[in-house]
Amino acid sequence: MNPDIIKERQNATFDVEKLTYVLDGGLEKTKRRREIESMVFSDPDFEEEDPNFLSRSERYDQAVRKSAQMILKLREYGIADPEEIYCYKTCVNPDRPGPLDLHLAMFLPTLLNQATQEQMDRFFMPTWNLEIIGTYAQTEMGHGTHLRGLETTATYDPATQEFVLNSPTISSIKWWPGGLGKTSNHAIVLAQLYTQGNCHGLHAFIVPIRDMSTHVPLPGIVVGDIGPKFGFNEVDNGFLKLENVRIPRENMLMKYAKVEPDGTYVKPPSAKLTYGTMVFIRSLIVGESARALSKSCTIAIRYSSVRHQSEIRPGEPEPQILDYQTQQYKLFPLLATAYAFSFVGQYMKETYHRISGDINDGDFSELPELHALSAGLKAFTTWTTNSGIEVCRMSCGGHGYSRSSALPDIYVEFTPTCTYEGENTVMMLQTARHLVKSYRQAKAGQQLSGIVSYLNEAKQHRVQPQPVAARPTVVDINDLASLVEVYKQRAAILVELAAKSIQQEIQNRKSQEDAWNNSSIDLVRASDAHCHYVVVKLFTDKLGEIGDIAIHSVLSTLALLYALHGITTNSGDFLQAGLLNVPQVHQVSVRIKELLSQLRPNAVALVDAFDHHDKKLNSVLGRYDGNVYEHMFEWARRSPLNATEVHESFHKYLKPLRSKL
Amino acid sequence: MNPDIIKERQNATFDVEKLTYVLDGGLEKTKRRREIESMVFSDPDFEEEDPNFLSRSERYDQAVRKSAQMILKLREYGIADPEEIYCYKTCVNPDRPGPLDLHLAMFLPTLLNQATQEQMDRFFMPTWNLEIIGTYAQTEMGHGTHLRGLETTATYDPATQEFVLNSPTISSIKWWPGGLGKTSNHAIVLAQLYTQGNCHGLHAFIVPIRDMSTHVPLPGIVVGDIGPKFGFNEVDNGFLKLENVRIPRENMLMKYAKVEPDGTYVKPPSAKLTYGTMVFIRSLIVGESARALSKSCTIAIRYSSVRHQSEIRPGEPEPQILDYQTQQYKLFPLLATAYAFSFVGQYMKETYHRISGDINDGDFSELPELHALSAGLKAFTTWTTNSGIEVCRMSCGGHGYSRSSALPDIYVEFTPTCTYEGENTVMMLQTARHLVKSYRQAKAGQQLSGIVSYLNEAKQHRVQPQPVAARPTVVDINDLASLVEVYKQRAAILVELAAKSIQQEIQNRKSQEDAWNNSSIDLVRASDAHCHYVVVKLFTDKLGEIGDIAIHSVLSTLALLYALHGITTNSGDFLQAGLLNVPQVHQVSVRIKELLSQLRPNAVALVDAFDHHDKKLNSVLGRYDGNVYEHMFEWARRSPLNATEVHESFHKYLKPLRSKL
């Protein structure tokens, strides 16, 4: 164990283990998580070569091998709880997505939700036993978020009682679905349904794409891998071009909408039914943000405690780089953010489960708010995490660029969350739509409930920005409740400003739609402020649940740092709205420096509490024992370019060059 | 040609070709650049497989082949001007660093600058003819920016008249030098010189590391590749462990400092001599920022003009995504930034050449200012560009994650500029040191000249933040000269605040050094504001040189957008300092929206003017002809995972799995 890191741990003022329980949601959960981790990490069947040393094809091969093993073991051990499966999976391919992910997370659940009993009888067991390996093919080369724009067609032919599927244009080729390129032999294809001469919009069809026995693509199917990406090397994201592919009528998923044998279309009873899954996945992504950011902070903070560099006082030994104020200012607000997002992730999971119950009972009343909240928080947390990972990486100096640090991998595996499951700007605008609607309801005298209820108070605010002096200031920058209040007021004012901007545009004879587009910068800003408020509020609320005094104290410091740091980085908003005055903003900067010093002795303990197993971090910089350099050397020597002493290019190009010059 | 992009070009209000001349520095320069580009791009010897389809070893191999070809061709064509060589090189491995870069850019120049005549006679011709291939080995595993911390030793043994080189610890292993792992047979090694029992600090030694004929590492040399990185796949960044390696006394570079045969150490005459190269490279990096950002903007803006998505008005066709205000707000400020940095890059190059002349005449007076400026602007431009590339990438939706977009590659090849040649935070603090020193000189009544002369006016400012009302506001947000003035005042105030913070700390009985560290957040902020001011000023100055009315008009719009966007993103600073009042900040937001609409018709023409050749962009999304989808499909089909219809992993793992479940 590195002596620096031992000393860091001795300096902690709280019980790390107890904080881990808080993060996991209780002692029992921590215990079970560790059990599962040890199942995987002690299992020789899951040993792997560092993927960074492999070619793309080898990486895919290794991932298929491990995923197949995983399916076997999960059955063997009888692990069936979705959360436990998820935990197991993230250890098998440590936090890398795998080739069977869409089979498990999209194909199977869609079948369960949308198949008729007859379809279940035909498809479920083969799918469960991986004879059918499926994916979910929605996005097309030219079409993403906007579902109505999708071009793939499924035209019903009553003569043969078949659907004929086609990709009518290049832009209609299915593009991006995970596992589509090489792994799957079936796909649930989203296509515009045509029958009796009418288009009935998007519906889902089960389409066999490869021969079940030989795995060769079926006639009319052009399928393949979409090529290398920024990360996701283990996944064969694929393309699918359909050329007059015929499938039986019974392969349309018909639990809700139907096409009868004669071609008559029968409408689904409600459109809200598929809404829930989307909300669920976005809520999960909030938790993913917390995990990616906490891993990055773990690596950067542990490394900063063992790395010595430059000098603060001349003549003295090089200090730990964690002692530089600039380094603390990079990392500690991100550490606070990782904690904030962990608690927001817990909240989203709980809320989803609570509301799911209501939905199953036919009560959809809370769904719009959860939908808006999950959209905005997905965008807010992934954007923050995305840039935060890179701050962590660059805070490690040169070694942050080495794949051995794991930080490049964390970044490339995480960054797609900003785009998939709803592009972030689109997500922010969805939340804004809910906020503006709620604002108008409040203005019309309706009493709002839930998290947007603060918009009820909007009337009290003056719309126009006003000089600081006009607003009496009662904010206490050391009091979290008071800070929650300013964040709330900032959100309320920015929602109002966005709504007024739309109104102004309409007064300038713009259509509703153009007015919306011309106000979208303000709308995104309002959503961002709303989400920021929610995060500060949920972090503060969480403190109320913490009984342990030492843990309560350190978490309060983090929460305060989170809130104050958000104020300095958005100080214009708070000043413009007259919520804080100039001396207060200055005090906030001073206070932040104090908080950095206050957190310094607990920094390593705070990342230890995330309890990321060394095998899961897979980072020489972030090792628990702090023995960085010897392992970096050992890792480098195993690198494939060192397999031979002399690279063949010397004999092929460099030596012959001499005689030519 | 895609009809959307044709229409975009028809809408332009200015002559694209003429703006290209402005960016290149004149018609002649544009002509010569295009000649060189066409030499490379029409040369079959430089054809390559897309590196994204190759393994690391194959990428390295291809790069060595092309680099060797390049050396031959440069000699053949007699291209010797450094700028032309640079231009040629960036076409050979389009904007990717190569394995011979350090030989050409560090080993050879260091020899020229620091070798004695005798050493030139021995080493120059073999180096010129690539019998000697060299690198420059400075950083160690445990030591980066802080040169005094380097641990490698060179101990003089007068008995044999040799130096004995050693890596005494693991952390002292040379780590990161490009071309060290596999390519080089010599290294200039920076080591602590010991002679007659004393350490004389860092000196440079020419160390043979591989046999000139077999390329096998020499005795006592442990050398290899440091393993895969985030980008830089073509470069064999290496490690070097020295175990009692003996080199003749004459292999120490002795143009300045010397060790005599008996071991007597002779001091160098001046320390400033190596200063210049560092400044030169940092100045170049400013230009690199402009190039990387302009490439990213080219890709994102062209793609946004052919991509249609979602709807603004229901029922109408999907609009070009460039019509969304949020998309414009992401991309146009970055476009303005790319222009700003291009002009700053020009300025830095000119200033460097001007001051170089003075230095050669023994006049070092302007060097400290240029040193401070190049450090800060290197950090300022690379940080902005680093995050800007990612904004561009993510503005392309899912396809921005495909390697075919080129954006992932631009990012990973660019991001190291934030760390190498001086870590950015360290750079900002170096600039801050110059600013604080200048501030104190001004306060002491000295009259400052040059770019920091605004600190002369510091006395007029009130230090304490003050309410808005107290400062009479005369700022015209539509007048660039007026905006340069506010940026200047912001910088002056933040420098003063940082200086006062140090003073405050010292009053609290902190040492000078601790006071500096405890003020470093403020110091970085002051440097940032200083650089921001310089960029706004240089962009504005550049407008004075533009004769063409149409070009002057569009560049003025860009400059205004750049300045106003900087105000909104830092509005807290301007409000806090009382430089702008609340209604003005609100007006700035409104004005920005107008500027976005104003730039919309010229957006594609403005990126066309950067004149990035399709072969250099190497992006299916950024193609000049806008024919994105067909080329994306064609690219994907060439991807190695599609070489076979069925991947072997199906037979190895997936099919056997069925029988086990």
mmCIF file of C-alpha atoms in Angstrom, chain B residues 237-386:
data_model
loop_
_atom_site.group_PDB
_atom_site.id
_atom_site.type_symbol
_atom_site.label_atom_id
_atom_site.label_comp_id
_atom_site.label_asym_id
_atom_site.label_seq_id
_atom_site.Cartn_x
_atom_site.Cartn_y
_atom_site.Cartn_z
ATOM 1 C CA ASN B 237 5.150 6.942 -27.420
ATOM 2 C CA GLY B 238 7.730 5.020 -25.467
ATOM 3 C CA PHE B 239 9.472 4.234 -22.214
ATOM 4 C CA LEU B 240 13.209 4.096 -21.600
ATOM 5 C CA LYS B 241 14.925 2.632 -18.596
ATOM 6 C CA LEU B 242 18.664 3.217 -18.397
ATOM 7 C CA GLU B 243 20.815 0.746 -16.489
ATOM 8 C CA ASN B 244 24.419 1.909 -16.242
ATOM 9 C CA VAL B 245 24.478 3.036 -19.836
ATOM 10 C CA ARG B 246 27.857 4.511 -20.747
ATOM 11 C CA ILE B 247 28.254 7.176 -23.415
ATOM 12 C CA PRO B 248 31.392 9.143 -24.351
ATOM 13 C CA ARG B 249 31.859 12.537 -22.759
ATOM 14 C CA GLU B 250 31.478 14.055 -26.210
ATOM 15 C CA ASN B 251 27.835 12.950 -26.346
ATOM 16 C CA MET B 252 26.746 15.647 -23.923
ATOM 17 C CA LEU B 253 25.365 18.552 -25.973
ATOM 18 C CA MET B 254 28.033 21.110 -25.186
ATOM 19 C CA LYS B 255 27.417 24.241 -27.180
ATOM 20 C CA TYR B 256 26.598 26.082 -23.941
ATOM 21 C CA ALA B 257 27.379 24.150 -20.750
ATOM 22 C CA LYS B 258 30.419 21.851 -20.792
ATOM 23 C CA VAL B 259 32.130 19.127 -18.821
ATOM 24 C CA GLU B 260 35.867 19.064 -19.383
ATOM 25 C CA PRO B 261 37.811 15.808 -19.598
ATOM 26 C CA ASP B 262 38.851 16.054 -15.943
ATOM 27 C CA GLY B 263 35.225 16.552 -14.917
ATOM 28 C CA THR B 264 35.264 20.311 -14.443
ATOM 29 C CA TYR B 265 31.848 21.776 -15.098
ATOM 30 C CA VAL B 266 31.578 24.946 -17.192
ATOM 31 C CA LYS B 267 28.382 26.967 -16.832
ATOM 32 C CA PRO B 268 26.290 28.105 -19.832
ATOM 33 C CA PRO B 269 26.370 31.865 -20.520
ATOM 34 C CA SER B 270 22.578 32.455 -20.413
ATOM 35 C CA ALA B 271 19.468 30.536 -19.457
ATOM 36 C CA LYS B 272 17.157 32.322 -21.835
ATOM 37 C CA LEU B 273 18.386 30.584 -24.947
ATOM 38 C CA THR B 274 16.067 27.561 -24.839
ATOM 39 C CA TYR B 275 13.130 29.734 -23.892
ATOM 40 C CA GLY B 276 12.321 30.627 -27.493
ATOM 41 C CA THR B 277 11.450 27.160 -28.802
ATOM 42 C CA MET B 278 8.865 26.643 -26.080
ATOM 43 C CA VAL B 279 7.240 29.962 -26.909
ATOM 44 C CA PHE B 280 7.260 29.060 -30.600
ATOM 45 C CA ILE B 281 5.548 25.706 -30.088
ATOM 46 C CA ARG B 282 2.888 27.182 -27.804
ATOM 47 C CA SER B 283 2.201 29.874 -30.367
ATOM 48 C CA LEU B 284 1.782 27.192 -33.013
ATOM 49 C CA ILE B 285 -0.740 25.401 -30.826
ATOM 50 C CA VAL B 286 -3.025 28.436 -30.995
ATOM 51 C CA GLY B 287 -3.143 27.865 -34.750
ATOM 52 C CA GLU B 288 -3.792 24.154 -34.146
ATOM 53 C CA SER B 289 -6.799 25.111 -32.045
ATOM 54 C CA ALA B 290 -8.177 27.165 -34.893
ATOM 55 C CA ARG B 291 -7.665 24.301 -37.331
ATOM 56 C CA ALA B 292 -9.283 21.653 -35.154
ATOM 57 C CA LEU B 293 -12.241 23.848 -34.327
ATOM 58 C CA SER B 294 -12.750 24.997 -37.905
ATOM 59 C CA LYS B 295 -12.698 21.385 -39.090
ATOM 60 C CA SER B 296 -15.248 20.411 -36.465
ATOM 61 C CA CYS B 297 -17.480 23.346 -37.382
ATOM 62 C CA THR B 298 -17.180 22.479 -41.063
ATOM 63 C CA ILE B 299 -18.399 18.951 -40.427
ATOM 64 C CA ALA B 300 -21.193 19.918 -38.039
ATOM 65 C CA ILE B 301 -22.514 22.851 -40.078
ATOM 66 C CA ARG B 302 -22.449 21.096 -43.437
ATOM 67 C CA TYR B 303 -24.152 18.076 -41.936
ATOM 68 C CA SER B 304 -26.725 20.261 -40.177
ATOM 69 C CA SER B 305 -27.612 21.765 -43.538
ATOM 70 C CA VAL B 306 -28.410 18.396 -45.152
ATOM 71 C CA ARG B 307 -29.849 16.596 -42.136
ATOM 72 C CA HIS B 308 -33.609 16.903 -41.723
ATOM 73 C CA GLN B 309 -35.190 16.025 -38.426
ATOM 74 C CA SER B 310 -38.389 16.448 -36.420
ATOM 75 C CA GLU B 311 -40.674 19.328 -37.126
ATOM 76 C CA ILE B 312 -41.016 22.977 -36.344
ATOM 77 C CA ARG B 313 -44.458 23.383 -37.947
ATOM 78 C CA PRO B 314 -46.724 20.332 -37.858
ATOM 79 C CA GLY B 315 -47.488 18.757 -41.218
ATOM 80 C CA GLU B 316 -44.579 20.426 -42.988
ATOM 81 C CA PRO B 317 -41.536 18.419 -44.108
ATOM 82 C CA GLU B 318 -38.792 17.890 -41.544
ATOM 83 C CA PRO B 319 -36.632 21.039 -41.497
ATOM 84 C CA GLN B 320 -32.862 21.214 -41.872
ATOM 85 C CA ILE B 321 -31.579 20.914 -38.336
ATOM 86 C CA LEU B 322 -29.591 24.107 -38.877
ATOM 87 C CA ASP B 323 -32.923 25.927 -38.669
ATOM 88 C CA TYR B 324 -33.319 25.087 -34.999
ATOM 89 C CA GLN B 325 -32.323 27.967 -32.796
ATOM 90 C CA THR B 326 -30.720 25.590 -30.301
ATOM 91 C CA GLN B 327 -28.537 24.126 -33.065
ATOM 92 C CA GLN B 328 -27.462 27.599 -34.191
ATOM 93 C CA TYR B 329 -26.731 28.502 -30.595
ATOM 94 C CA LYS B 330 -24.446 25.490 -30.307
ATOM 95 C CA LEU B 331 -22.610 25.989 -33.581
ATOM 96 C CA PHE B 332 -22.434 29.657 -34.552
ATOM 97 C CA PRO B 333 -20.585 30.888 -31.463
ATOM 98 C CA LEU B 334 -18.061 28.107 -32.115
ATOM 99 C CA LEU B 335 -17.809 29.179 -35.746
ATOM 100 C CA ALA B 336 -17.096 32.704 -34.536
ATOM 101 C CA THR B 337 -14.517 31.260 -32.142
ATOM 102 C CA ALA B 338 -12.818 29.354 -34.957
ATOM 103 C CA TYR B 339 -12.456 32.629 -36.857
ATOM 104 C CA ALA B 340 -11.238 34.428 -33.753
ATOM 105 C CA PHE B 341 -8.593 31.783 -33.063
ATOM 106 C CA SER B 342 -7.489 31.778 -36.713
ATOM 107 C CA PHE B 343 -6.690 35.469 -36.479
ATOM 108 C CA VAL B 344 -5.065 35.088 -33.071
ATOM 109 C CA GLY B 345 -2.956 32.285 -34.561
ATOM 110 C CA GLN B 346 -1.849 34.607 -37.356
ATOM 111 C CA TYR B 347 -0.986 37.289 -34.837
ATOM 112 C CA MET B 348 1.052 34.906 -32.692
ATOM 113 C CA LYS B 349 3.001 33.659 -35.683
ATOM 114 C CA GLU B 350 3.780 37.189 -36.845
ATOM 115 C CA THR B 351 4.692 38.352 -33.351
ATOM 116 C CA TYR B 352 6.953 35.381 -32.824
ATOM 117 C CA HIS B 353 8.806 36.046 -36.048
ATOM 118 C CA ARG B 354 9.135 39.722 -35.221
ATOM 119 C CA ILE B 355 10.450 39.050 -31.719
ATOM 120 C CA SER B 356 12.729 36.242 -32.959
ATOM 121 C CA GLY B 357 14.505 38.830 -34.999
ATOM 122 C CA ASP B 358 15.016 40.960 -31.903
ATOM 123 C CA ILE B 359 16.237 37.949 -29.929
ATOM 124 C CA ASN B 360 18.789 37.130 -32.593
ATOM 125 C CA ASP B 361 19.976 40.715 -32.205
ATOM 126 C CA GLY B 362 20.307 40.105 -28.459
ATOM 127 C CA ASP B 363 17.173 42.043 -27.485
ATOM 128 C CA PHE B 364 15.122 39.936 -25.057
ATOM 129 C CA SER B 365 12.877 42.774 -23.861
ATOM 130 C CA GLU B 366 9.646 41.531 -25.430
ATOM 131 C CA LEU B 367 10.188 37.865 -24.589
ATOM 132 C CA PRO B 368 8.537 37.818 -21.124
ATOM 133 C CA GLU B 369 5.329 39.277 -22.529
ATOM 134 C CA LEU B 370 5.298 36.881 -25.473
ATOM 135 C CA HIS B 371 6.069 34.030 -23.104
ATOM 136 C CA ALA B 372 3.157 34.947 -20.856
ATOM 137 C CA LEU B 373 0.845 35.512 -23.789
ATOM 138 C CA SER B 374 1.693 32.244 -25.528
ATOM 139 C CA ALA B 375 1.249 30.281 -22.293
ATOM 140 C CA GLY B 376 -2.169 31.755 -21.522
ATOM 141 C CA LEU B 377 -3.467 31.680 -25.083
ATOM 142 C CA LYS B 378 -2.290 28.106 -25.505
ATOM 143 C CA ALA B 379 -4.427 27.157 -22.495
ATOM 144 C CA PHE B 380 -7.345 29.411 -23.372
ATOM 145 C CA THR B 381 -7.648 28.284 -26.995
ATOM 146 C CA THR B 382 -7.069 24.580 -26.382
ATOM 147 C CA TRP B 383 -9.599 24.369 -23.555
ATOM 148 C CA THR B 384 -12.223 26.177 -25.598
ATOM 149 C CA THR B 385 -11.514 24.073 -28.649
ATOM 150 C CA ASN B 386 -11.451 20.865 -26.653
#
